[in-house]
mmCIF file of C-alpha atoms in Angstrom:
data_model
loop_
_atom_site.group_PDB
_atom_site.id
_atom_site.type_symbol
_atom_site.label_atom_id
_atom_site.label_comp_id
_atom_site.label_asym_id
_atom_site.label_seq_id
_atom_site.Cartn_x
_atom_site.Cartn_y
_atom_site.Cartn_z
ATOM 1 C CA MET A 1 88.730 61.327 66.867
ATOM 2 C CA THR A 2 87.118 58.019 65.929
ATOM 3 C CA GLY A 3 83.466 57.165 66.311
ATOM 4 C CA PRO A 4 82.058 53.969 67.851
ATOM 5 C CA TRP A 5 81.444 52.386 64.440
ATOM 6 C CA ASP A 6 84.689 53.424 62.660
ATOM 7 C CA GLU A 7 86.688 50.276 63.417
ATOM 8 C CA PHE A 8 83.571 48.233 62.686
ATOM 9 C CA GLY A 9 83.767 49.614 59.126
ATOM 10 C CA LYS A 10 87.097 47.834 58.535
ATOM 11 C CA LEU A 11 85.585 44.379 58.247
ATOM 12 C CA GLY A 12 86.948 41.876 55.725
ATOM 13 C CA LYS A 13 85.196 40.959 52.491
ATOM 14 C CA ALA A 14 83.570 37.793 53.859
ATOM 15 C CA GLU A 15 82.400 39.662 56.951
ATOM 16 C CA ARG A 16 80.891 42.482 54.869
ATOM 17 C CA SER A 17 79.096 40.102 52.513
ATOM 18 C CA THR A 18 77.673 38.065 55.384
ATOM 19 C CA LEU A 19 76.643 41.243 57.204
ATOM 20 C CA ALA A 20 74.840 42.525 54.095
ATOM 21 C CA GLY A 21 73.108 39.217 53.379
ATOM 22 C CA THR A 22 71.850 38.646 56.911
ATOM 23 C CA PHE A 23 70.834 42.306 57.326
ATOM 24 C CA LEU A 24 68.737 42.217 54.152
ATOM 25 C CA GLY A 25 67.277 38.840 55.135
ATOM 26 C CA TRP A 26 66.131 40.108 58.529
ATOM 27 C CA MET A 27 64.857 43.365 57.019
ATOM 28 C CA LEU A 28 62.664 41.544 54.515
ATOM 29 C CA ASP A 29 61.625 38.985 57.121
ATOM 30 C CA GLY A 30 60.446 41.874 59.308
ATOM 31 C CA MET A 31 58.537 43.382 56.405
ATOM 32 C CA ASP A 32 56.725 40.112 55.684
ATOM 33 C CA VAL A 33 55.816 39.457 59.316
ATOM 34 C CA MET A 34 54.656 42.995 60.147
ATOM 35 C CA LEU A 35 52.388 43.163 57.087
ATOM 36 C CA PHE A 36 49.798 41.211 59.051
ATOM 37 C CA SER A 37 49.470 43.793 61.837
ATOM 38 C CA PHE A 38 48.489 46.406 59.212
ATOM 39 C CA VAL A 39 46.050 44.094 57.435
ATOM 40 C CA MET A 40 44.371 42.828 60.632
ATOM 41 C CA PRO A 41 41.951 45.780 61.203
ATOM 42 C CA THR A 42 40.637 45.398 57.638
ATOM 43 C CA LEU A 43 40.130 41.642 57.951
ATOM 44 C CA ILE A 44 38.220 42.128 61.213
ATOM 45 C CA VAL A 45 35.711 44.242 59.268
ATOM 46 C CA LEU A 46 35.636 42.304 55.968
ATOM 47 C CA TRP A 47 35.471 38.804 57.423
ATOM 48 C CA GLY A 48 33.618 39.648 60.634
ATOM 49 C CA ILE A 49 36.188 38.010 62.886
ATOM 50 C CA SER A 50 36.648 38.980 66.531
ATOM 51 C CA GLN A 51 39.736 40.559 68.111
ATOM 52 C CA GLY A 52 40.400 37.247 69.838
ATOM 53 C CA GLU A 53 40.371 35.402 66.507
ATOM 54 C CA ALA A 54 42.612 38.047 64.958
ATOM 55 C CA GLY A 55 45.042 37.641 67.835
ATOM 56 C CA LEU A 56 44.904 33.874 67.322
ATOM 57 C CA LEU A 57 46.127 34.340 63.723
ATOM 58 C CA GLY A 58 49.161 36.205 65.000
ATOM 59 C CA THR A 59 49.728 33.665 67.759
ATOM 60 C CA THR A 60 49.550 30.692 65.396
ATOM 61 C CA THR A 61 52.204 32.202 63.134
ATOM 62 C CA LEU A 62 54.528 32.686 66.082
ATOM 63 C CA LEU A 63 53.893 29.192 67.432
ATOM 64 C CA PHE A 64 54.823 27.630 64.109
ATOM 65 C CA SER A 65 57.837 29.926 63.869
ATOM 66 C CA ALA A 66 59.054 28.410 67.142
ATOM 67 C CA PHE A 67 59.063 24.940 65.597
ATOM 68 C CA GLY A 68 60.571 26.317 62.402
ATOM 69 C CA GLY A 69 63.383 27.999 64.292
ATOM 70 C CA TRP A 70 64.469 24.868 66.134
ATOM 71 C CA ILE A 71 64.143 22.671 63.030
ATOM 72 C CA ALA A 72 66.210 25.157 61.017
ATOM 73 C CA GLY A 73 68.790 25.357 63.804
ATOM 74 C CA LEU A 74 69.157 21.577 63.810
ATOM 75 C CA ALA A 75 69.421 21.565 60.019
ATOM 76 C CA ALA A 76 72.023 24.349 60.107
ATOM 77 C CA ASP A 77 74.189 22.285 62.476
ATOM 78 C CA ARG A 78 73.998 19.374 60.055
ATOM 79 C CA TYR A 79 73.863 20.857 56.547
ATOM 80 C CA GLY A 80 75.445 24.294 56.945
ATOM 81 C CA ARG A 81 74.294 27.803 57.821
ATOM 82 C CA VAL A 82 74.182 29.312 54.315
ATOM 83 C CA ARG A 83 72.240 26.513 52.630
ATOM 84 C CA VAL A 84 69.506 26.451 55.266
ATOM 85 C CA LEU A 85 69.309 30.263 55.322
ATOM 86 C CA GLN A 86 68.386 30.279 51.625
ATOM 87 C CA ILE A 87 65.666 27.676 52.147
ATOM 88 C CA THR A 88 64.046 29.619 55.001
ATOM 89 C CA ILE A 89 63.937 32.851 52.973
ATOM 90 C CA LEU A 90 62.280 31.140 50.005
ATOM 91 C CA TRP A 91 59.804 29.415 52.338
ATOM 92 C CA PHE A 92 58.487 32.460 54.220
ATOM 93 C CA SER A 93 58.348 34.547 51.018
ATOM 94 C CA LEU A 94 56.203 31.964 49.226
ATOM 95 C CA PHE A 95 53.620 31.578 51.985
ATOM 96 C CA THR A 96 53.359 35.316 52.635
ATOM 97 C CA PHE A 97 52.555 35.694 48.926
ATOM 98 C CA LEU A 98 49.965 32.908 49.042
ATOM 99 C CA SER A 99 48.251 34.607 51.998
ATOM 100 C CA GLY A 100 47.046 37.257 49.558
ATOM 101 C CA PHE A 101 44.850 34.673 47.793
ATOM 102 C CA THR A 102 42.995 33.457 50.893
ATOM 103 C CA ASN A 103 39.265 34.019 51.315
ATOM 104 C CA SER A 104 38.533 32.841 54.847
ATOM 105 C CA PHE A 105 39.865 32.717 58.378
ATOM 106 C CA GLY A 106 40.765 29.025 58.010
ATOM 107 C CA GLN A 107 42.676 29.495 54.756
ATOM 108 C CA LEU A 108 44.683 32.383 56.161
ATOM 109 C CA MET A 109 45.400 30.352 59.300
ATOM 110 C CA ILE A 110 47.040 27.673 57.116
ATOM 111 C CA THR A 111 49.212 30.016 55.027
ATOM 112 C CA ARG A 112 50.231 32.087 58.058
ATOM 113 C CA SER A 113 51.176 28.933 59.967
ATOM 114 C CA LEU A 114 53.368 27.698 57.117
ATOM 115 C CA GLN A 115 54.886 31.155 56.707
ATOM 116 C CA GLY A 116 55.825 31.023 60.380
ATOM 117 C CA LEU A 117 58.035 27.960 59.845
ATOM 118 C CA GLY A 118 60.316 29.919 57.526
ATOM 119 C CA PHE A 119 60.121 33.123 59.537
ATOM 120 C CA GLY A 120 61.389 31.362 62.666
ATOM 121 C CA GLY A 121 64.125 29.568 60.786
ATOM 122 C CA GLU A 122 65.568 32.677 59.129
ATOM 123 C CA TRP A 123 66.568 34.363 62.389
ATOM 124 C CA ALA A 124 67.842 31.155 63.996
ATOM 125 C CA VAL A 125 70.216 30.478 61.117
ATOM 126 C CA GLY A 126 71.111 34.047 60.144
ATOM 127 C CA SER A 127 72.074 35.131 63.654
ATOM 128 C CA VAL A 128 74.364 32.124 64.087
ATOM 129 C CA LEU A 129 75.975 32.755 60.708
ATOM 130 C CA ILE A 130 76.748 36.429 61.325
ATOM 131 C CA ALA A 131 77.927 35.828 64.905
ATOM 132 C CA GLU A 132 80.299 33.064 63.810
ATOM 133 C CA THR A 133 81.678 35.149 60.946
ATOM 134 C CA ILE A 134 82.377 38.454 62.739
ATOM 135 C CA ARG A 135 85.400 38.735 65.053
ATOM 136 C CA ALA A 136 84.668 38.846 68.787
ATOM 137 C CA ARG A 137 85.252 42.565 69.437
ATOM 138 C CA HIS A 138 82.656 43.534 66.806
ATOM 139 C CA ARG A 139 80.191 40.693 67.347
ATOM 140 C CA GLY A 140 77.698 42.628 69.467
ATOM 141 C CA LYS A 141 77.603 45.552 67.039
ATOM 142 C CA ALA A 142 77.329 43.281 63.994
ATOM 143 C CA VAL A 143 74.491 41.107 65.286
ATOM 144 C CA GLY A 144 72.718 44.189 66.644
ATOM 145 C CA PHE A 145 73.114 45.939 63.300
ATOM 146 C CA VAL A 146 71.500 42.942 61.592
ATOM 147 C CA GLN A 147 68.623 43.198 64.096
ATOM 148 C CA SER A 148 68.110 46.847 63.073
ATOM 149 C CA GLY A 149 67.039 45.553 59.659
ATOM 150 C CA TRP A 150 63.747 44.561 61.298
ATOM 151 C CA ALA A 151 62.896 48.240 61.874
ATOM 152 C CA ILE A 152 63.631 48.999 58.218
ATOM 153 C CA GLY A 153 61.357 46.141 57.148
ATOM 154 C CA TRP A 154 58.657 47.337 59.529
ATOM 155 C CA GLY A 155 59.003 50.825 58.059
ATOM 156 C CA ILE A 156 58.645 49.460 54.515
ATOM 157 C CA ALA A 157 55.476 47.612 55.568
ATOM 158 C CA ALA A 158 54.121 50.842 57.124
ATOM 159 C CA LEU A 159 54.915 52.747 53.919
ATOM 160 C CA PHE A 160 53.119 50.206 51.739
ATOM 161 C CA TYR A 161 50.175 50.286 54.155
ATOM 162 C CA THR A 162 49.896 54.077 54.046
ATOM 163 C CA VAL A 163 50.163 54.266 50.238
ATOM 164 C CA LEU A 164 47.961 51.291 49.360
ATOM 165 C CA PHE A 165 45.170 51.845 51.892
ATOM 166 C CA SER A 166 45.023 55.571 51.109
ATOM 167 C CA ASN A 167 44.670 55.052 47.352
ATOM 168 C CA LEU A 168 42.944 51.703 46.857
ATOM 169 C CA GLU A 169 39.807 49.967 48.059
ATOM 170 C CA HIS A 170 40.596 48.079 51.241
ATOM 171 C CA GLU A 171 39.209 44.882 49.687
ATOM 172 C CA ILE A 172 42.180 44.739 47.260
ATOM 173 C CA ALA A 173 44.781 46.700 49.250
ATOM 174 C CA TRP A 174 45.208 43.994 51.898
ATOM 175 C CA ARG A 175 45.814 41.355 49.211
ATOM 176 C CA ILE A 176 48.505 43.444 47.533
ATOM 177 C CA MET A 177 50.186 43.873 50.922
ATOM 178 C CA PHE A 178 50.666 40.108 51.121
ATOM 179 C CA TRP A 179 51.671 39.745 47.457
ATOM 180 C CA ILE A 180 54.526 42.169 48.059
ATOM 181 C CA GLY A 181 55.830 39.567 50.505
ATOM 182 C CA LEU A 182 57.301 37.577 47.608
ATOM 183 C CA LEU A 183 60.106 40.138 47.177
ATOM 184 C CA PRO A 184 62.505 38.593 49.757
ATOM 185 C CA ALA A 185 62.906 35.523 47.523
ATOM 186 C CA LEU A 186 65.173 37.611 45.270
ATOM 187 C CA LEU A 187 67.711 37.862 48.103
ATOM 188 C CA VAL A 188 68.617 34.191 47.666
ATOM 189 C CA PHE A 189 70.508 35.037 44.454
ATOM 190 C CA PHE A 190 72.762 37.452 46.377
ATOM 191 C CA ILE A 191 73.396 34.930 49.164
ATOM 192 C CA ARG A 192 74.304 32.150 46.730
ATOM 193 C CA ARG A 193 76.908 34.336 44.998
ATOM 194 C CA HIS A 194 78.425 36.354 47.824
ATOM 195 C CA VAL A 195 77.890 34.819 51.291
ATOM 196 C CA PRO A 196 80.436 32.118 52.294
ATOM 197 C CA GLU A 197 79.897 29.358 54.829
ATOM 198 C CA SER A 198 80.998 30.072 58.407
ATOM 199 C CA ALA A 199 84.639 29.087 59.007
ATOM 200 C CA VAL A 200 83.762 28.144 62.604
ATOM 201 C CA TYR A 201 81.132 25.717 61.314
ATOM 202 C CA SER A 202 83.513 24.263 58.715
ATOM 203 C CA ARG A 203 86.194 23.600 61.346
ATOM 204 C CA ASN A 204 83.639 21.932 63.583
ATOM 205 C CA GLU A 205 82.550 19.656 60.727
ATOM 206 C CA THR A 206 86.105 18.312 60.615
ATOM 207 C CA LEU A 207 85.955 17.581 64.350
ATOM 208 C CA LYS A 208 82.589 15.835 63.982
ATOM 209 C CA LYS A 209 84.048 13.452 61.411
ATOM 210 C CA ALA A 210 86.884 12.650 63.807
ATOM 211 C CA GLU A 211 84.522 12.190 66.777
ATOM 212 C CA PRO A 212 81.140 10.707 65.723
ATOM 213 C CA GLY A 213 78.178 11.702 67.878
ATOM 214 C CA ARG A 214 79.411 15.210 68.691
ATOM 215 C CA GLY A 215 76.408 16.903 67.123
ATOM 216 C CA ARG A 216 73.462 15.136 68.738
ATOM 217 C CA ALA A 217 70.343 17.287 68.692
ATOM 218 C CA LEU A 218 69.315 16.772 72.329
ATOM 219 C CA GLN A 219 72.660 17.748 73.851
ATOM 220 C CA ILE A 220 71.190 21.145 74.748
ATOM 221 C CA PHE A 221 69.142 19.304 77.410
ATOM 222 C CA SER A 222 72.140 17.524 78.935
ATOM 223 C CA PRO A 223 72.878 18.343 82.610
ATOM 224 C CA ARG A 224 75.921 20.422 81.682
ATOM 225 C CA ILE A 225 74.036 22.835 79.412
ATOM 226 C CA LEU A 226 70.398 22.540 80.587
ATOM 227 C CA ARG A 227 70.545 25.580 82.907
ATOM 228 C CA ILE A 228 71.786 27.773 80.043
ATOM 229 C CA THR A 229 69.058 26.424 77.754
ATOM 230 C CA VAL A 230 66.270 27.121 80.268
ATOM 231 C CA LEU A 231 67.423 30.622 81.256
ATOM 232 C CA ALA A 232 68.097 31.678 77.659
ATOM 233 C CA SER A 233 64.595 30.459 76.741
ATOM 234 C CA LEU A 234 63.023 32.518 79.536
ATOM 235 C CA LEU A 235 65.034 35.588 78.510
ATOM 236 C CA SER A 236 63.739 35.166 74.961
ATOM 237 C CA LEU A 237 60.177 34.682 76.219
ATOM 238 C CA GLY A 238 60.344 38.014 78.056
ATOM 239 C CA ALA A 239 61.748 39.933 75.091
ATOM 240 C CA GLN A 240 59.386 38.464 72.507
ATOM 241 C CA GLY A 241 56.267 38.221 74.626
ATOM 242 C CA GLY A 242 56.546 41.925 75.419
ATOM 243 C CA TYR A 243 57.345 42.910 71.842
ATOM 244 C CA TYR A 244 54.519 40.978 70.204
ATOM 245 C CA ALA A 245 51.973 42.027 72.813
ATOM 246 C CA ILE A 246 52.748 45.614 71.793
ATOM 247 C CA THR A 247 53.357 45.529 68.035
ATOM 248 C CA THR A 248 50.592 43.093 67.047
ATOM 249 C CA TRP A 249 47.943 45.413 68.488
ATOM 250 C CA LEU A 250 49.446 48.869 67.891
ATOM 251 C CA PRO A 251 47.735 49.616 64.544
ATOM 252 C CA LEU A 252 44.346 48.559 65.937
ATOM 253 C CA PHE A 253 44.943 50.561 69.138
ATOM 254 C CA LEU A 254 45.750 53.685 67.117
ATOM 255 C CA ARG A 255 42.860 53.187 64.683
ATOM 256 C CA THR A 256 40.128 52.384 67.224
ATOM 257 C CA THR A 257 41.098 53.499 70.739
ATOM 258 C CA ARG A 258 42.819 56.685 69.514
ATOM 259 C CA ASP A 259 40.452 57.046 66.504
ATOM 260 C CA LEU A 260 43.232 57.949 64.039
ATOM 261 C CA SER A 261 42.913 57.839 60.250
ATOM 262 C CA VAL A 262 45.012 55.563 58.024
ATOM 263 C CA MET A 263 47.389 58.439 57.262
ATOM 264 C CA ASN A 264 47.730 59.463 60.908
ATOM 265 C CA THR A 265 48.209 55.862 62.028
ATOM 266 C CA GLY A 266 51.110 55.562 59.586
ATOM 267 C CA GLY A 267 52.569 58.803 60.937
ATOM 268 C CA TYR A 268 52.405 57.723 64.561
ATOM 269 C CA LEU A 269 53.888 54.332 63.712
ATOM 270 C CA SER A 270 56.741 56.025 61.828
ATOM 271 C CA VAL A 271 57.848 57.647 65.104
ATOM 272 C CA ILE A 272 57.851 54.243 66.834
ATOM 273 C CA ILE A 273 59.729 52.670 63.934
ATOM 274 C CA ALA A 274 62.334 55.461 63.962
ATOM 275 C CA GLY A 275 62.779 54.836 67.684
ATOM 276 C CA SER A 276 63.139 51.104 66.963
ATOM 277 C CA PHE A 277 65.923 51.639 64.445
ATOM 278 C CA CYS A 278 67.843 53.930 66.812
ATOM 279 C CA GLY A 279 67.290 51.497 69.674
ATOM 280 C CA TYR A 280 68.702 48.566 67.704
ATOM 281 C CA LEU A 281 71.885 50.472 66.821
ATOM 282 C CA THR A 282 72.369 51.975 70.291
ATOM 283 C CA ALA A 283 71.961 48.628 72.064
ATOM 284 C CA ALA A 284 74.253 46.998 69.488
ATOM 285 C CA TYR A 285 77.043 49.419 70.371
ATOM 286 C CA LEU A 286 76.397 49.133 74.113
ATOM 287 C CA ALA A 287 76.455 45.316 73.929
ATOM 288 C CA ASP A 288 80.167 45.505 73.107
ATOM 289 C CA ARG A 289 80.804 48.528 75.325
ATOM 290 C CA LEU A 290 78.883 47.634 78.527
ATOM 291 C CA GLY A 291 78.484 43.891 78.054
ATOM 292 C CA ARG A 292 75.535 41.723 77.057
ATOM 293 C CA ARG A 293 73.871 41.383 80.479
ATOM 294 C CA ARG A 294 74.013 45.010 81.532
ATOM 295 C CA THR A 295 72.649 46.221 78.196
ATOM 296 C CA LEU A 296 69.795 43.707 78.259
ATOM 297 C CA ILE A 297 68.782 44.628 81.795
ATOM 298 C CA ILE A 298 68.817 48.378 81.106
ATOM 299 C CA PHE A 299 66.707 48.042 77.963
ATOM 300 C CA ALA A 300 64.260 45.572 79.548
ATOM 301 C CA LEU A 301 63.626 47.854 82.521
ATOM 302 C CA MET A 302 63.167 50.884 80.271
ATOM 303 C CA SER A 303 60.800 48.869 78.040
ATOM 304 C CA PHE A 304 58.715 48.094 81.131
ATOM 305 C CA LEU A 305 58.509 51.783 82.055
ATOM 306 C CA SER A 306 57.786 52.887 78.470
ATOM 307 C CA VAL A 307 54.889 50.503 77.872
ATOM 308 C CA CYS A 308 53.364 51.370 81.264
ATOM 309 C CA LEU A 309 53.478 55.095 80.431
ATOM 310 C CA TYR A 310 52.264 54.651 76.833
ATOM 311 C CA MET A 311 49.361 52.329 77.597
ATOM 312 C CA GLY A 312 48.577 52.997 81.269
ATOM 313 C CA PHE A 313 48.017 56.768 81.307
ATOM 314 C CA ASP A 314 45.464 59.026 79.624
ATOM 315 C CA LEU A 315 47.890 60.819 77.277
ATOM 316 C CA SER A 316 46.993 63.357 74.608
ATOM 317 C CA ASP A 317 47.562 62.551 70.926
ATOM 318 C CA ARG A 318 50.706 64.708 70.925
ATOM 319 C CA GLN A 319 52.055 62.942 74.016
ATOM 320 C CA ILE A 320 51.286 59.558 72.466
ATOM 321 C CA MET A 321 53.313 60.510 69.394
ATOM 322 C CA VAL A 322 56.280 61.684 71.489
ATOM 323 C CA MET A 323 56.166 58.599 73.722
ATOM 324 C CA GLY A 324 56.213 56.391 70.639
ATOM 325 C CA PHE A 325 59.938 57.025 70.179
ATOM 326 C CA PRO A 326 61.133 55.617 73.541
ATOM 327 C CA LEU A 327 58.585 52.790 73.272
ATOM 328 C CA GLY A 328 60.081 51.680 69.967
ATOM 329 C CA PHE A 329 63.650 52.484 71.090
ATOM 330 C CA PHE A 330 63.692 50.204 74.136
ATOM 331 C CA ALA A 331 61.250 47.449 73.045
ATOM 332 C CA SER A 332 63.308 46.842 69.887
ATOM 333 C CA GLY A 333 66.719 47.563 71.404
ATOM 334 C CA VAL A 334 66.376 44.608 73.800
ATOM 335 C CA PHE A 335 66.898 42.276 70.834
ATOM 336 C CA SER A 336 70.281 43.609 69.695
ATOM 337 C CA PRO A 337 72.455 41.823 72.304
ATOM 338 C CA ILE A 338 70.463 38.557 72.234
ATOM 339 C CA GLY A 339 71.964 37.058 69.065
ATOM 340 C CA SER A 340 75.591 37.500 70.128
ATOM 341 C CA PHE A 341 74.757 36.536 73.734
ATOM 342 C CA PHE A 342 73.108 33.254 72.723
ATOM 343 C CA THR A 343 75.872 32.459 70.221
ATOM 344 C CA GLU A 344 78.473 32.809 72.973
ATOM 345 C CA LEU A 345 76.460 30.781 75.501
ATOM 346 C CA PHE A 346 76.314 27.599 73.367
ATOM 347 C CA PRO A 347 79.282 25.589 71.977
ATOM 348 C CA THR A 348 79.683 25.264 68.208
ATOM 349 C CA ARG A 349 78.516 21.660 67.859
ATOM 350 C CA MET A 350 75.095 22.542 69.289
ATOM 351 C CA ARG A 351 74.949 26.293 68.588
ATOM 352 C CA GLY A 352 72.319 26.187 65.848
ATOM 353 C CA SER A 353 70.166 23.802 67.886
ATOM 354 C CA GLY A 354 70.660 25.652 71.190
ATOM 355 C CA GLN A 355 70.213 29.144 69.845
ATOM 356 C CA GLY A 356 67.347 28.062 67.608
ATOM 357 C CA PHE A 357 65.530 26.331 70.465
ATOM 358 C CA ALA A 358 66.033 29.036 73.113
ATOM 359 C CA TYR A 359 65.083 31.951 70.898
ATOM 360 C CA ASN A 360 62.140 30.165 69.364
ATOM 361 C CA PHE A 361 60.849 28.689 72.604
ATOM 362 C CA GLY A 362 60.531 32.316 73.663
ATOM 363 C CA ARG A 363 58.795 33.099 70.414
ATOM 364 C CA GLY A 364 56.417 30.153 70.752
ATOM 365 C CA ALA A 365 55.467 30.902 74.351
ATOM 366 C CA GLY A 366 55.455 34.637 73.615
ATOM 367 C CA ALA A 367 53.102 33.860 70.743
ATOM 368 C CA LEU A 368 50.374 33.342 73.304
ATOM 369 C CA PHE A 369 50.564 36.995 74.312
ATOM 370 C CA PRO A 370 48.776 38.525 71.270
ATOM 371 C CA ALA A 371 45.897 36.072 71.707
ATOM 372 C CA LEU A 372 45.776 36.637 75.474
ATOM 373 C CA VAL A 373 45.742 40.404 74.943
ATOM 374 C CA GLY A 374 42.877 39.978 72.479
ATOM 375 C CA PHE A 375 40.801 37.878 74.859
ATOM 376 C CA LEU A 376 41.597 40.009 77.929
ATOM 377 C CA SER A 377 40.611 43.140 75.985
ATOM 378 C CA THR A 378 37.002 41.890 76.074
ATOM 379 C CA ARG A 379 37.102 42.352 79.877
ATOM 380 C CA ILE A 380 39.320 45.441 80.243
ATOM 381 C CA THR A 381 40.439 48.091 77.758
ATOM 382 C CA LEU A 382 42.856 47.086 75.005
ATOM 383 C CA GLU A 383 45.618 49.406 76.224
ATOM 384 C CA TYR A 384 45.500 47.985 79.777
ATOM 385 C CA ALA A 385 45.580 44.426 78.429
ATOM 386 C CA ILE A 386 48.703 45.270 76.408
ATOM 387 C CA ALA A 387 50.364 46.879 79.450
ATOM 388 C CA VAL A 388 49.651 43.857 81.697
ATOM 389 C CA PHE A 389 51.205 41.242 79.426
ATOM 390 C CA ALA A 390 54.051 43.333 77.998
ATOM 391 C CA GLY A 391 55.074 44.707 81.398
ATOM 392 C CA GLY A 392 55.117 41.272 82.997
ATOM 393 C CA ALA A 393 57.184 39.890 80.116
ATOM 394 C CA TYR A 394 59.940 42.483 80.534
ATOM 395 C CA LEU A 395 60.223 41.801 84.268
ATOM 396 C CA LEU A 396 60.665 38.090 83.475
ATOM 397 C CA MET A 397 63.426 39.013 81.030
ATOM 398 C CA VAL A 398 65.312 40.941 83.726
ATOM 399 C CA ALA A 399 65.112 38.008 86.162
ATOM 400 C CA ALA A 400 66.435 35.488 83.612
ATOM 401 C CA THR A 401 69.279 37.760 82.470
ATOM 402 C CA LEU A 402 70.498 38.252 86.037
ATOM 403 C CA MET A 403 71.061 34.495 86.359
ATOM 404 C CA LEU A 404 73.150 34.116 83.164
ATOM 405 C CA PRO A 405 76.928 34.709 82.882
ATOM 406 C CA GLU A 406 78.507 37.600 80.981
ATOM 407 C CA THR A 407 80.004 36.457 77.650
ATOM 408 C CA SER A 408 81.248 39.683 76.031
ATOM 409 C CA GLY A 409 84.517 39.134 74.120
ATOM 410 C CA ARG A 410 84.317 35.330 74.284
ATOM 411 C CA GLU A 411 86.038 33.594 71.363
ATOM 412 C CA LEU A 412 83.995 30.927 69.586
ATOM 413 C CA SER A 413 85.759 27.621 70.009
ATOM 414 C CA ASP A 414 84.358 24.165 70.607
#
């Protein structure tokens, strides 16, 4: 009897290398980005900034990542997926590292904004590369598996947080957290040696030379493709607005509202992160089994219910820990089908631009959610503010998905 991932294990050498490179890239990207959520409670105390200002730091990073994602997508359509992927990894690693040397709100705003440009670009390029490399029947599982790297990176950030903040003065621990963010730069050496350029992209380059003008950047807004661009952007807004409204504020919610220690906060987050990893893999398998749309709708609806239960009811500490697993499972699992879905929605000549814009428009607009949660939490409790914005975002995601076509099994041709 064969398991759901057995045939997936028979990938060719190029597919395996690309899978490994993009998985590690997204894992380390997740680590770098999630470091801030662990550092934020300390900076609120040390620098005397408000929750609204702290939320603004997270929002600014996401807004710049939206621009970075579209720029990188355009560059990937013109200069190649692999080359641009390496640049984005080096970029976000450098500015995460430099964040550890900042001494004020304004300085950190600058480094976090610049880090966001690379962070947004890495997903836009990496997801296109892996989706174009993997054969159609495995595409959903492969792209979803790459997404699961985010949970691993989040777990690594949580581990560093627990170890460093339990053993060092907080004044130096938060700086070391950011300095660790330089590690992803080492991945570029692996990509240069082992990850080949997408064959789909290479074939399309030949067509572009034969037909000048095929790759114009604004084609994603042409009448023929505009509806896809708008709906995919709204789908992304729902997924990312909900996710960032939750994850940006979780450590602070556990530390202040639930009054947990550093060690206990790490423990509770580990349950959510474990749920996230399982959710990524489960949704990845279901994306090929049930289809992209059905999987997205199921996980979005369950994310809505999970966040309402977690944040909207007076649960005990034990219940909060147990509920952390489904919260992480569904809120993270919604991302697994998105990469393959978006890749299949856009034609090759505009895939990097289309996928980069749609996903990162959602990220940019969703970036407002952490700041809005922070400001609304001055009027109502933090947990209710999170539930309002996250719940609304997941309902938007369901509506947009219902209006898009199913693409499961679609071959990538121009």
